[in-house]
Coordinates of C-alpha atoms in Angstrom, one line a residue:
M1 CA 17.2 21.9 -23.5
T2 CA 17.8 24.4 -20.8
L3 CA 14.5 25.8 -21.1
Q4 CA 13.0 22.1 -20.3
K5 CA 15.4 21.8 -17.4
E6 CA 14.3 25.0 -15.9
K7 CA 10.6 23.8 -16.2
G8 CA 11.5 20.5 -14.6
K9 CA 13.2 22.2 -11.7
S10 CA 10.2 24.4 -11.4
L11 CA 7.8 21.5 -11.4
I12 CA 9.8 19.5 -8.8
L13 CA 9.9 22.6 -6.5
E14 CA 6.1 23.2 -6.9
L15 CA 5.4 19.4 -6.3
S16 CA 7.9 19.5 -3.2
L17 CA 6.1 22.5 -1.7
L18 CA 2.5 21.1 -2.3
V19 CA 3.6 17.8 -0.4
G20 CA 5.1 19.8 2.2
I21 CA 2.0 22.0 2.7
T22 CA 0.0 18.8 2.5
L23 CA 1.9 16.9 5.2
L24 CA 2.0 20.0 7.4
A25 CA -1.8 20.1 7.1
A26 CA -1.9 16.4 8.0
L27 CA 0.5 16.9 11.3
L28 CA -1.6 19.7 12.3
R29 CA -5.1 18.0 12.0
F30 CA -3.9 14.7 13.4
Y31 CA -1.9 16.1 16.3
K32 CA -4.0 15.6 19.4
L33 CA -7.0 14.5 17.6
G34 CA -8.1 12.3 20.3
A35 CA -6.8 14.5 23.0
W36 CA -9.7 16.8 23.1
S37 CA -13.2 16.4 25.1
F38 CA -16.3 15.6 23.2
W39 CA -18.8 18.2 23.4
G40 CA -22.5 18.6 23.0
D41 CA -22.8 18.5 19.0
E42 CA -20.2 15.7 18.4
A43 CA -22.2 13.8 21.1
F44 CA -25.3 14.5 19.2
T45 CA -23.7 13.2 16.1
L46 CA -22.7 10.0 17.9
S47 CA -26.1 9.5 19.1
G48 CA -27.7 9.1 15.7
K49 CA -30.8 11.1 16.9
E50 CA -33.0 12.6 14.2
D51 CA -32.2 16.4 14.1
G52 CA -34.6 17.3 11.1
F53 CA -32.0 17.1 8.3
N54 CA -31.1 13.5 8.3
F55 CA -34.5 11.9 7.9
S56 CA -34.0 10.3 4.4
I57 CA -31.2 8.9 2.1
F58 CA -31.4 11.9 0.0
R59 CA -30.8 14.4 2.8
R60 CA -28.6 12.2 5.4
S61 CA -25.0 13.7 5.8
L62 CA -22.5 11.7 4.3
A63 CA -19.9 13.1 6.8
V64 CA -22.2 11.7 9.6
D65 CA -22.3 8.5 7.8
L66 CA -18.5 8.1 7.8
I67 CA -18.1 9.3 11.2
Q68 CA -20.3 6.5 12.5
L69 CA -18.6 4.1 10.2
S70 CA -15.4 4.9 11.6
T71 CA -16.6 4.4 15.2
R72 CA -18.2 1.1 14.4
Y73 CA -14.8 -0.2 12.9
F74 CA -12.3 1.2 15.3
G75 CA -14.3 1.5 18.5
L76 CA -15.9 4.5 19.8
S77 CA -13.2 7.2 20.8
E78 CA -12.6 10.8 20.3
W79 CA -9.9 9.9 17.8
S80 CA -12.1 7.6 15.5
A81 CA -14.9 9.8 15.7
R82 CA -12.8 12.7 14.2
L83 CA -10.8 10.5 11.7
A84 CA -13.0 11.0 8.8
P85 CA -13.3 14.9 9.1
A86 CA -9.7 15.0 9.7
V87 CA -8.8 13.2 6.5
I88 CA -11.3 15.3 4.6
G89 CA -9.5 18.4 6.1
V90 CA -6.2 17.3 4.8
L91 CA -7.5 16.5 1.3
T92 CA -9.3 19.9 1.2
V93 CA -6.0 21.4 1.3
A94 CA -4.5 19.5 -1.7
V95 CA -7.7 19.9 -3.9
L96 CA -8.0 23.6 -3.2
Y97 CA -4.4 23.8 -4.6
L98 CA -5.3 21.7 -7.8
L99 CA -8.2 23.8 -8.7
V100 CA -7.0 27.2 -7.9
R101 CA -3.9 26.3 -10.1
N102 CA -6.1 25.3 -12.8
L103 CA -8.1 28.8 -12.7
F104 CA -5.3 30.9 -11.9
D105 CA -1.5 30.1 -11.3
R106 CA 0.5 28.0 -9.2
K107 CA 2.0 30.6 -7.1
T108 CA -1.9 31.8 -6.1
A109 CA -2.7 28.1 -5.7
L110 CA 0.4 27.3 -3.2
M111 CA -0.4 30.4 -1.2
A112 CA -4.2 29.3 -0.7
S113 CA -3.2 25.8 0.2
A114 CA -0.8 27.3 2.8
L115 CA -3.3 29.6 4.2
L116 CA -6.0 27.0 4.5
A117 CA -3.5 24.4 6.1
F118 CA -2.6 27.0 8.8
S119 CA -6.2 28.3 9.3
T120 CA -7.2 27.7 12.8
W121 CA -10.9 27.6 12.0
H122 CA -10.4 24.8 9.3
L123 CA -7.9 22.8 11.8
Y124 CA -10.8 23.2 14.5
W125 CA -13.6 21.8 12.3
S126 CA -11.2 19.2 11.0
Q127 CA -10.7 17.8 14.4
N128 CA -14.6 17.8 15.2
A129 CA -16.8 14.8 14.7
R130 CA -19.3 17.0 12.6
F131 CA -20.0 17.6 9.1
Y132 CA -18.5 21.0 8.4
S133 CA -15.2 19.9 6.9
L134 CA -17.1 17.9 4.1
L135 CA -19.5 20.7 3.9
L136 CA -16.5 23.2 3.3
L137 CA -15.1 20.8 0.5
F138 CA -18.2 20.3 -1.4
Y139 CA -19.1 24.1 -1.2
T140 CA -15.8 25.2 -2.3
L141 CA -15.6 22.6 -5.1
G142 CA -19.0 23.8 -6.2
L143 CA -17.8 27.6 -6.1
L144 CA -14.6 27.0 -8.2
A145 CA -16.6 24.4 -10.7
F146 CA -19.1 27.3 -11.3
Y147 CA -16.7 29.9 -11.8
K148 CA -14.7 27.7 -14.4
G149 CA -17.6 26.8 -16.1
F150 CA -18.7 30.2 -16.9
E151 CA -15.3 31.8 -17.5
E152 CA -14.3 28.9 -20.2
D153 CA -17.9 28.1 -21.3
R154 CA -17.7 24.4 -20.2
P155 CA -21.3 23.4 -19.5
G156 CA -20.1 20.2 -18.0
W157 CA -18.4 22.2 -15.4
V158 CA -21.6 24.1 -14.8
L159 CA -23.7 21.0 -14.3
A160 CA -20.9 19.7 -12.0
S161 CA -21.1 22.6 -9.8
L162 CA -24.7 22.1 -9.1
V163 CA -24.2 18.6 -8.3
L164 CA -21.5 19.6 -5.7
F165 CA -23.9 22.4 -4.4
G166 CA -26.4 19.6 -3.8
L167 CA -23.9 17.6 -2.1
A168 CA -23.3 20.5 0.3
A169 CA -26.6 21.0 1.0
R170 CA -27.1 17.6 1.8
E171 CA -24.5 18.1 4.4
R172 CA -26.5 21.2 5.8
L173 CA -28.9 23.9 4.1
I174 CA -26.6 26.8 4.8
A175 CA -24.9 25.6 1.6
L176 CA -27.9 27.2 -0.1
F177 CA -26.1 30.5 0.3
F178 CA -24.8 29.6 -3.1
A179 CA -28.0 30.6 -4.6
P180 CA -27.8 34.6 -4.0
V181 CA -23.7 34.3 -4.7
V182 CA -24.2 33.1 -8.1
V183 CA -27.3 35.2 -9.1
A184 CA -25.6 38.3 -7.7
Y185 CA -22.6 37.4 -9.6
L186 CA -24.2 36.9 -13.1
A187 CA -26.5 39.7 -12.5
S188 CA -23.3 42.1 -11.9
V189 CA -21.3 41.0 -14.8
W190 CA -24.4 41.4 -17.0
L191 CA -25.3 44.9 -15.9
L192 CA -22.0 46.3 -14.6
P193 CA -18.9 47.5 -16.7
F194 CA -17.1 44.1 -16.5
E195 CA -16.1 42.0 -19.5
K196 CA -18.4 39.1 -20.1
P197 CA -17.1 35.7 -19.5
K198 CA -17.2 33.4 -22.3
G199 CA -19.8 31.3 -20.8
L200 CA -22.5 33.8 -20.1
R201 CA -25.2 32.3 -22.3
L202 CA -28.5 30.9 -22.2
R203 CA -27.4 27.3 -22.7
N204 CA -25.2 27.5 -19.4
L205 CA -28.0 29.4 -17.5
L206 CA -30.6 26.6 -18.3
V207 CA -28.0 23.9 -17.5
F208 CA -27.5 25.4 -14.1
F209 CA -30.8 26.9 -13.2
G210 CA -33.2 24.5 -14.7
P211 CA -32.1 21.7 -12.4
A212 CA -31.3 24.2 -9.7
V213 CA -35.0 25.2 -9.2
I214 CA -36.1 21.6 -9.1
V215 CA -33.5 20.6 -6.6
G216 CA -33.8 23.5 -4.6
A217 CA -37.7 23.0 -4.1
A218 CA -37.2 19.5 -3.3
F219 CA -34.6 20.3 -0.4
A220 CA -36.9 23.5 0.7
L221 CA -40.3 22.1 0.6
P222 CA -40.1 19.9 3.8
Y223 CA -39.1 23.1 5.8
L224 CA -41.6 25.4 4.1
R225 CA -44.3 23.0 4.9
N226 CA -43.2 22.9 8.6
L227 CA -42.3 26.6 9.3
G228 CA -43.7 26.4 12.8
G229 CA -41.4 23.6 13.8
W230 CA -38.3 25.4 12.3
L231 CA -39.1 28.5 14.4
S232 CA -39.6 26.4 17.6
G233 CA -36.2 25.0 17.1
F234 CA -34.3 28.0 15.8
G235 CA -36.8 31.0 16.8
R236 CA -34.7 32.3 19.9
V237 CA -32.5 35.3 19.1
N238 CA -28.9 34.5 20.7
N239 CA -26.4 36.7 18.7
G240 CA -26.3 40.2 17.3
P241 CA -25.1 41.1 14.0
L242 CA -22.1 43.0 15.1
W243 CA -20.9 39.9 17.2
L244 CA -21.2 37.6 14.5
A245 CA -19.2 39.8 12.2
A246 CA -16.7 40.1 14.7
G247 CA -16.6 36.4 15.2
L248 CA -16.0 35.8 11.4
V249 CA -13.1 38.2 11.6
Y250 CA -11.6 36.6 14.6
Y251 CA -12.0 33.1 13.1
V252 CA -10.9 33.8 9.6
G253 CA -8.0 35.9 11.0
V254 CA -7.6 39.8 11.0
P255 CA -4.6 39.5 8.8
T256 CA -6.4 37.4 6.3
V257 CA -9.5 39.4 6.0
A258 CA -7.5 42.6 5.7
A259 CA -5.7 41.2 3.0
A260 CA -8.7 39.8 1.2
A261 CA -10.9 42.9 1.6
F262 CA -7.9 45.1 0.2
G263 CA -7.5 42.6 -2.5
A264 CA -11.0 42.6 -3.3
F265 CA -11.2 46.2 -3.5
Y266 CA -8.1 46.4 -5.8
L267 CA -9.3 43.7 -8.1
L268 CA -12.8 45.3 -8.5
A269 CA -11.2 48.6 -9.5
N270 CA -9.4 46.6 -12.4
K271 CA -12.9 45.1 -13.4
N272 CA -11.4 41.6 -12.4
R273 CA -14.4 39.0 -12.4
A274 CA -12.4 36.8 -9.9
G275 CA -12.5 39.6 -7.4
L276 CA -16.2 40.1 -8.1
F277 CA -17.1 36.4 -7.6
F278 CA -15.2 35.7 -4.5
G279 CA -15.8 39.1 -3.0
L280 CA -19.6 38.3 -3.3
S281 CA -19.2 34.7 -2.2
A282 CA -17.1 36.0 1.0
V283 CA -19.6 38.8 1.8
L284 CA -23.2 37.7 1.0
P285 CA -23.5 34.8 3.2
V286 CA -22.3 37.0 6.1
L287 CA -24.8 39.7 5.6
A288 CA -27.6 37.0 5.1
V289 CA -26.8 35.5 8.5
M290 CA -26.4 38.9 10.2
A291 CA -30.0 39.6 9.0
L292 CA -31.4 36.3 10.2
S293 CA -29.9 37.0 13.5
L294 CA -32.4 39.6 14.1
F295 CA -35.2 37.1 14.4
Q296 CA -33.5 33.7 14.7
Y297 CA -31.0 31.4 16.1
T298 CA -27.6 32.0 14.3
A299 CA -23.8 31.1 14.8
N300 CA -20.4 32.0 13.6
R301 CA -20.1 28.5 12.1
Y302 CA -22.7 29.5 9.5
F303 CA -20.0 31.5 7.9
F304 CA -17.7 28.7 7.7
V305 CA -18.6 28.1 4.1
T306 CA -16.9 31.5 3.4
L307 CA -13.5 30.7 4.5
T308 CA -12.0 29.4 1.3
S309 CA -13.2 32.6 -0.4
W310 CA -11.6 34.8 2.2
I311 CA -8.5 32.7 1.4
I312 CA -8.6 32.9 -2.2
L313 CA -9.1 36.7 -2.3
A314 CA -6.0 36.7 0.2
A315 CA -3.8 34.5 -2.1
L316 CA -5.1 36.6 -5.2
A317 CA -4.1 39.8 -3.3
L318 CA -0.5 38.5 -2.7
H319 CA -0.1 37.5 -6.2
E320 CA -0.8 41.1 -7.4
L321 CA 1.8 42.3 -4.9
F322 CA 4.3 39.9 -6.1
I323 CA 3.2 40.9 -9.8
Y324 CA 3.7 44.7 -8.8
L325 CA 7.1 44.0 -7.3
R326 CA 8.6 41.9 -10.3
G327 CA 12.0 42.7 -11.1
R328 CA 12.5 44.5 -7.7
P329 CA 13.3 42.9 -4.2
Q330 CA 10.0 40.9 -3.5
I331 CA 10.9 40.7 0.5
L332 CA 7.8 42.9 1.1
A333 CA 5.4 40.4 -0.3
F334 CA 7.2 37.6 1.3
G335 CA 6.9 39.5 4.5
V336 CA 3.1 40.0 4.2
L337 CA 2.7 36.2 3.5
A338 CA 4.8 35.5 6.6
I339 CA 2.5 37.9 8.5
L340 CA -0.6 36.0 7.5
L341 CA 0.9 32.5 8.0
G342 CA 2.4 33.6 11.3
A343 CA -0.8 34.9 12.8
S344 CA -2.6 31.6 12.0
F345 CA 0.2 29.5 13.4
G346 CA 0.2 31.7 16.6
E347 CA -3.6 30.8 16.9
D348 CA -2.7 27.1 16.1
L349 CA -0.3 27.2 19.0
M350 CA -2.7 28.8 21.6
Y351 CA -5.4 26.3 20.3
Y352 CA -3.2 23.3 21.2
R353 CA -1.2 24.4 24.4
Y354 CA -3.8 26.7 26.1
Q355 CA -7.2 26.7 24.7
N356 CA -8.2 22.9 25.1
G357 CA -8.8 22.7 21.3
N358 CA -11.3 25.6 21.7
R359 CA -14.1 23.7 23.3
D360 CA -15.6 22.8 26.6
N361 CA -13.7 20.3 28.7
W362 CA -16.3 17.8 29.8
K363 CA -13.6 15.1 29.8
A364 CA -11.7 16.5 32.7
A365 CA -15.0 17.4 34.5
L366 CA -16.6 14.1 34.2
Q367 CA -13.2 12.3 35.3
Y368 CA -13.3 14.5 38.6
V369 CA -16.7 13.3 39.2
Q370 CA -15.8 9.7 38.6
E371 CA -13.0 10.0 41.0
H372 CA -15.0 11.4 43.9
R373 CA -18.5 10.1 43.5
G374 CA -19.7 7.5 45.8
P375 CA -21.6 4.5 45.2
N376 CA -25.2 5.9 45.7
D377 CA -24.4 9.4 44.1
I378 CA -26.2 10.6 41.0
V379 CA -24.9 12.8 38.3
V380 CA -27.0 15.6 36.9
S381 CA -25.5 17.2 33.6
S382 CA -26.7 20.3 31.4
N383 CA -25.7 17.9 28.6
P384 CA -26.7 14.3 29.4
D385 CA -25.5 13.1 25.8
V386 CA -22.0 14.1 26.6
S387 CA -21.9 12.8 30.0
N388 CA -23.4 9.6 28.9
L389 CA -20.3 9.0 26.8
Y390 CA -17.9 9.3 29.6
L391 CA -19.8 7.6 32.7
D392 CA -21.0 4.2 33.2
Q393 CA -24.3 5.3 34.4
K394 CA -27.3 7.3 33.1
T395 CA -27.2 10.9 34.1
F396 CA -30.1 13.2 34.8
P397 CA -30.8 16.2 32.5
L398 CA -30.4 19.5 34.5
S399 CA -33.3 21.0 32.6
D400 CA -35.8 18.5 34.0
W401 CA -34.2 17.7 37.4
D402 CA -36.1 18.3 40.5
P403 CA -34.2 17.4 43.7
A404 CA -37.5 17.3 45.5
S405 CA -39.0 14.4 43.5
L406 CA -36.2 12.0 44.1
D407 CA -35.4 9.7 47.4
S408 CA -31.6 9.3 47.1
P409 CA -29.4 7.9 49.7
G410 CA -26.4 9.7 48.2
R411 CA -25.5 12.9 46.8
A412 CA -25.9 14.8 43.5
W413 CA -23.0 15.7 41.3
I414 CA -24.3 18.7 39.0
L415 CA -22.3 19.7 35.6
E416 CA -23.0 23.3 34.3
D417 CA -21.7 24.4 30.8
M418 CA -21.8 27.6 29.0
N419 CA -25.4 27.3 27.9
V420 CA -26.9 26.9 31.4
Q421 CA -27.0 31.0 32.0
E422 CA -28.9 31.6 28.8
M423 CA -31.2 28.5 28.7
L424 CA -31.5 27.9 32.4
P425 CA -31.2 30.9 34.3
G426 CA -33.6 29.6 37.3
K427 CA -31.7 26.3 37.5
L428 CA -28.6 28.6 37.5
A429 CA -29.8 30.6 40.6
W430 CA -31.0 27.6 42.3
L431 CA -27.5 25.8 41.8
R432 CA -25.9 29.0 43.5
E433 CA -28.1 29.2 46.4
N434 CA -28.2 25.5 47.3
T435 CA -25.2 23.6 46.1
R436 CA -21.4 24.1 46.6
E437 CA -19.1 24.6 43.6
V438 CA -16.3 22.0 43.8
A439 CA -14.5 22.2 40.6
D440 CA -13.7 24.8 37.6
F441 CA -12.6 23.4 34.4
D442 CA -13.5 26.7 32.4
V443 CA -11.5 27.1 29.2
H444 CA -11.0 30.9 28.2
V445 CA -10.5 31.6 24.5
Q446 CA -10.3 35.4 23.7
A447 CA -13.4 36.9 24.8
R448 CA -15.2 33.6 25.0
N449 CA -15.4 31.5 28.0
F450 CA -16.2 27.8 27.7
K451 CA -17.7 27.4 31.1
M452 CA -17.4 24.0 32.8
R453 CA -18.5 23.9 36.5
V454 CA -18.9 21.0 39.0
Y455 CA -21.4 21.4 41.8
L456 CA -22.2 19.1 44.7
Y457 CA -25.5 18.7 46.1
T458 CA -26.3 16.9 49.4
F459 CA -29.8 15.8 50.0
P460 CA -31.3 17.0 53.3
H461 CA -31.6 13.6 54.7
T462 CA -28.1 12.4 53.5
V463 CA -25.2 12.1 55.9
T464 CA -21.9 11.1 54.5
K465 CA -18.5 10.6 56.0
Q466 CA -17.2 13.7 54.1
D467 CA -20.0 15.8 55.6
Q468 CA -19.7 14.7 59.1

C-alpha cells in the first residue's frame, strides 16, 4: 500500500511539473505574440506567392495552410498570422516529453521539455508566421519514432518515422537531412563496436528504405530537373561556414551546446546508442549546411531541425550526472540544470524587452512614414510586401525604382532594411548621396543589426512648406 501511495505521489508530481512546463511554454509563446512587426518572410507567407515548394497539394506546407486559414477566420493581424505556429510550438513541448519519457525516463523527459520551453530559438520560430515550428515537430517525431522502431524491433514505428519525415519534408526540403543521419547511424552500429539494436534486421530496413527511395525521388525529381532555377535562386554565397557554426551555438545556447557535446562524448565512450544517434542528428545537418555554404545561399535557420537533438543530448547528460551523484547531495546537478535554463531565460528577457522579438522593426518605420508623409508623397521600400501590409497605398520596390523616370508632385519616403547593403550596394550609395536620413529604427541583437532606416528624397522640381 505504501509503495502504491509513493507511486501515486510521484505520478502527481510528474504530471504537475509537465503541466507547469507546458503552461510556461504557452505563456512565453503567446506573450507579445501580436506585438512584433511583420518581416519579409512572414509577408511572403501571407502573400500566397509561389515559392518553388508549394506548387502542388503533395508539397504545399500544412503550416502555411493553417496560417492562411487563421487569418481568414480572425482577420489579418500579427496575432492571427502567428496563432498556428504558437499553438504548434506549445504542443511540441508536451509531445517531446511524452516520447522522450517513452524512450528513456521521466526525469530526462521533463528536463528536455523544460529546455525546449525556455529555448529562445524555439520561442522565436513559434512567434513567426512561418513553417518552422511544424517542421521541427514532424522532424523530431520522425527521429524519435525511427530510434524507437529500431531499438524495440517495431516495424510500425519504423514506417511511422518515414511518414513523419515525409510530412517534415513537405514543410521544407531541409528535412531530408534525416537521410544521412539514419544511414550514418545504421552503418555505425553495424560496423563499430556497439551492441546491435534488436530492430537492426532486413525486414525493418526494407520497411524504411524501400518507400524512402520512392518518396525521396518524388520529392527531389522536380528540383533535379530544374537545377538551373535552383542555382539562380540560391546560387549566391552569403555566409561562411564558421559564421554559420557560431550562429548555431548562439541560437541553441552555449551552455546547452556544451552540455550536449560533453554528454555525447561521455555516452559514446560508454557505447551508448542514444548518444550516437542524437549526436549524429545534431552534427551531420550542421556539417552539410556548412559545406553547402561554400557555393550556395545558406542561413542559420537551416540548422533549426537539429535543436531537439541538442536538447535531448543535454538532458541525457544531465540525467547521467544525476545518476552519478545518486546517494549524495545532487545540488551540483540541479545547479547545472539551473545554468542551462537560466541562460535561456536571460535570452528570452532580452528578446522581449530590448530586441524587438529579434526581427526588423518595419511596423515602427512605416508608422513614422504614415504620420509624416504628404498626400502626394510616394513610398519606396526594399521590401514592398511588408510595406503594403501596413500602408494604404502601393509602395515602389527600391530595386527597380528610378527617380528620373517619375514625375511626382510630392516627395519619396524610402525604407532601407538589412539586405540593401548586400543586395543593392549601388542603390545604397545613391541614397547616401541624394537623400536625407530622417529616422533610425535599427534593432541590435548581439553581433547582428536588423537595420531599418527611413530616408526622404525631394524631387528637384518639388517645393513643400517643410522645405521652404
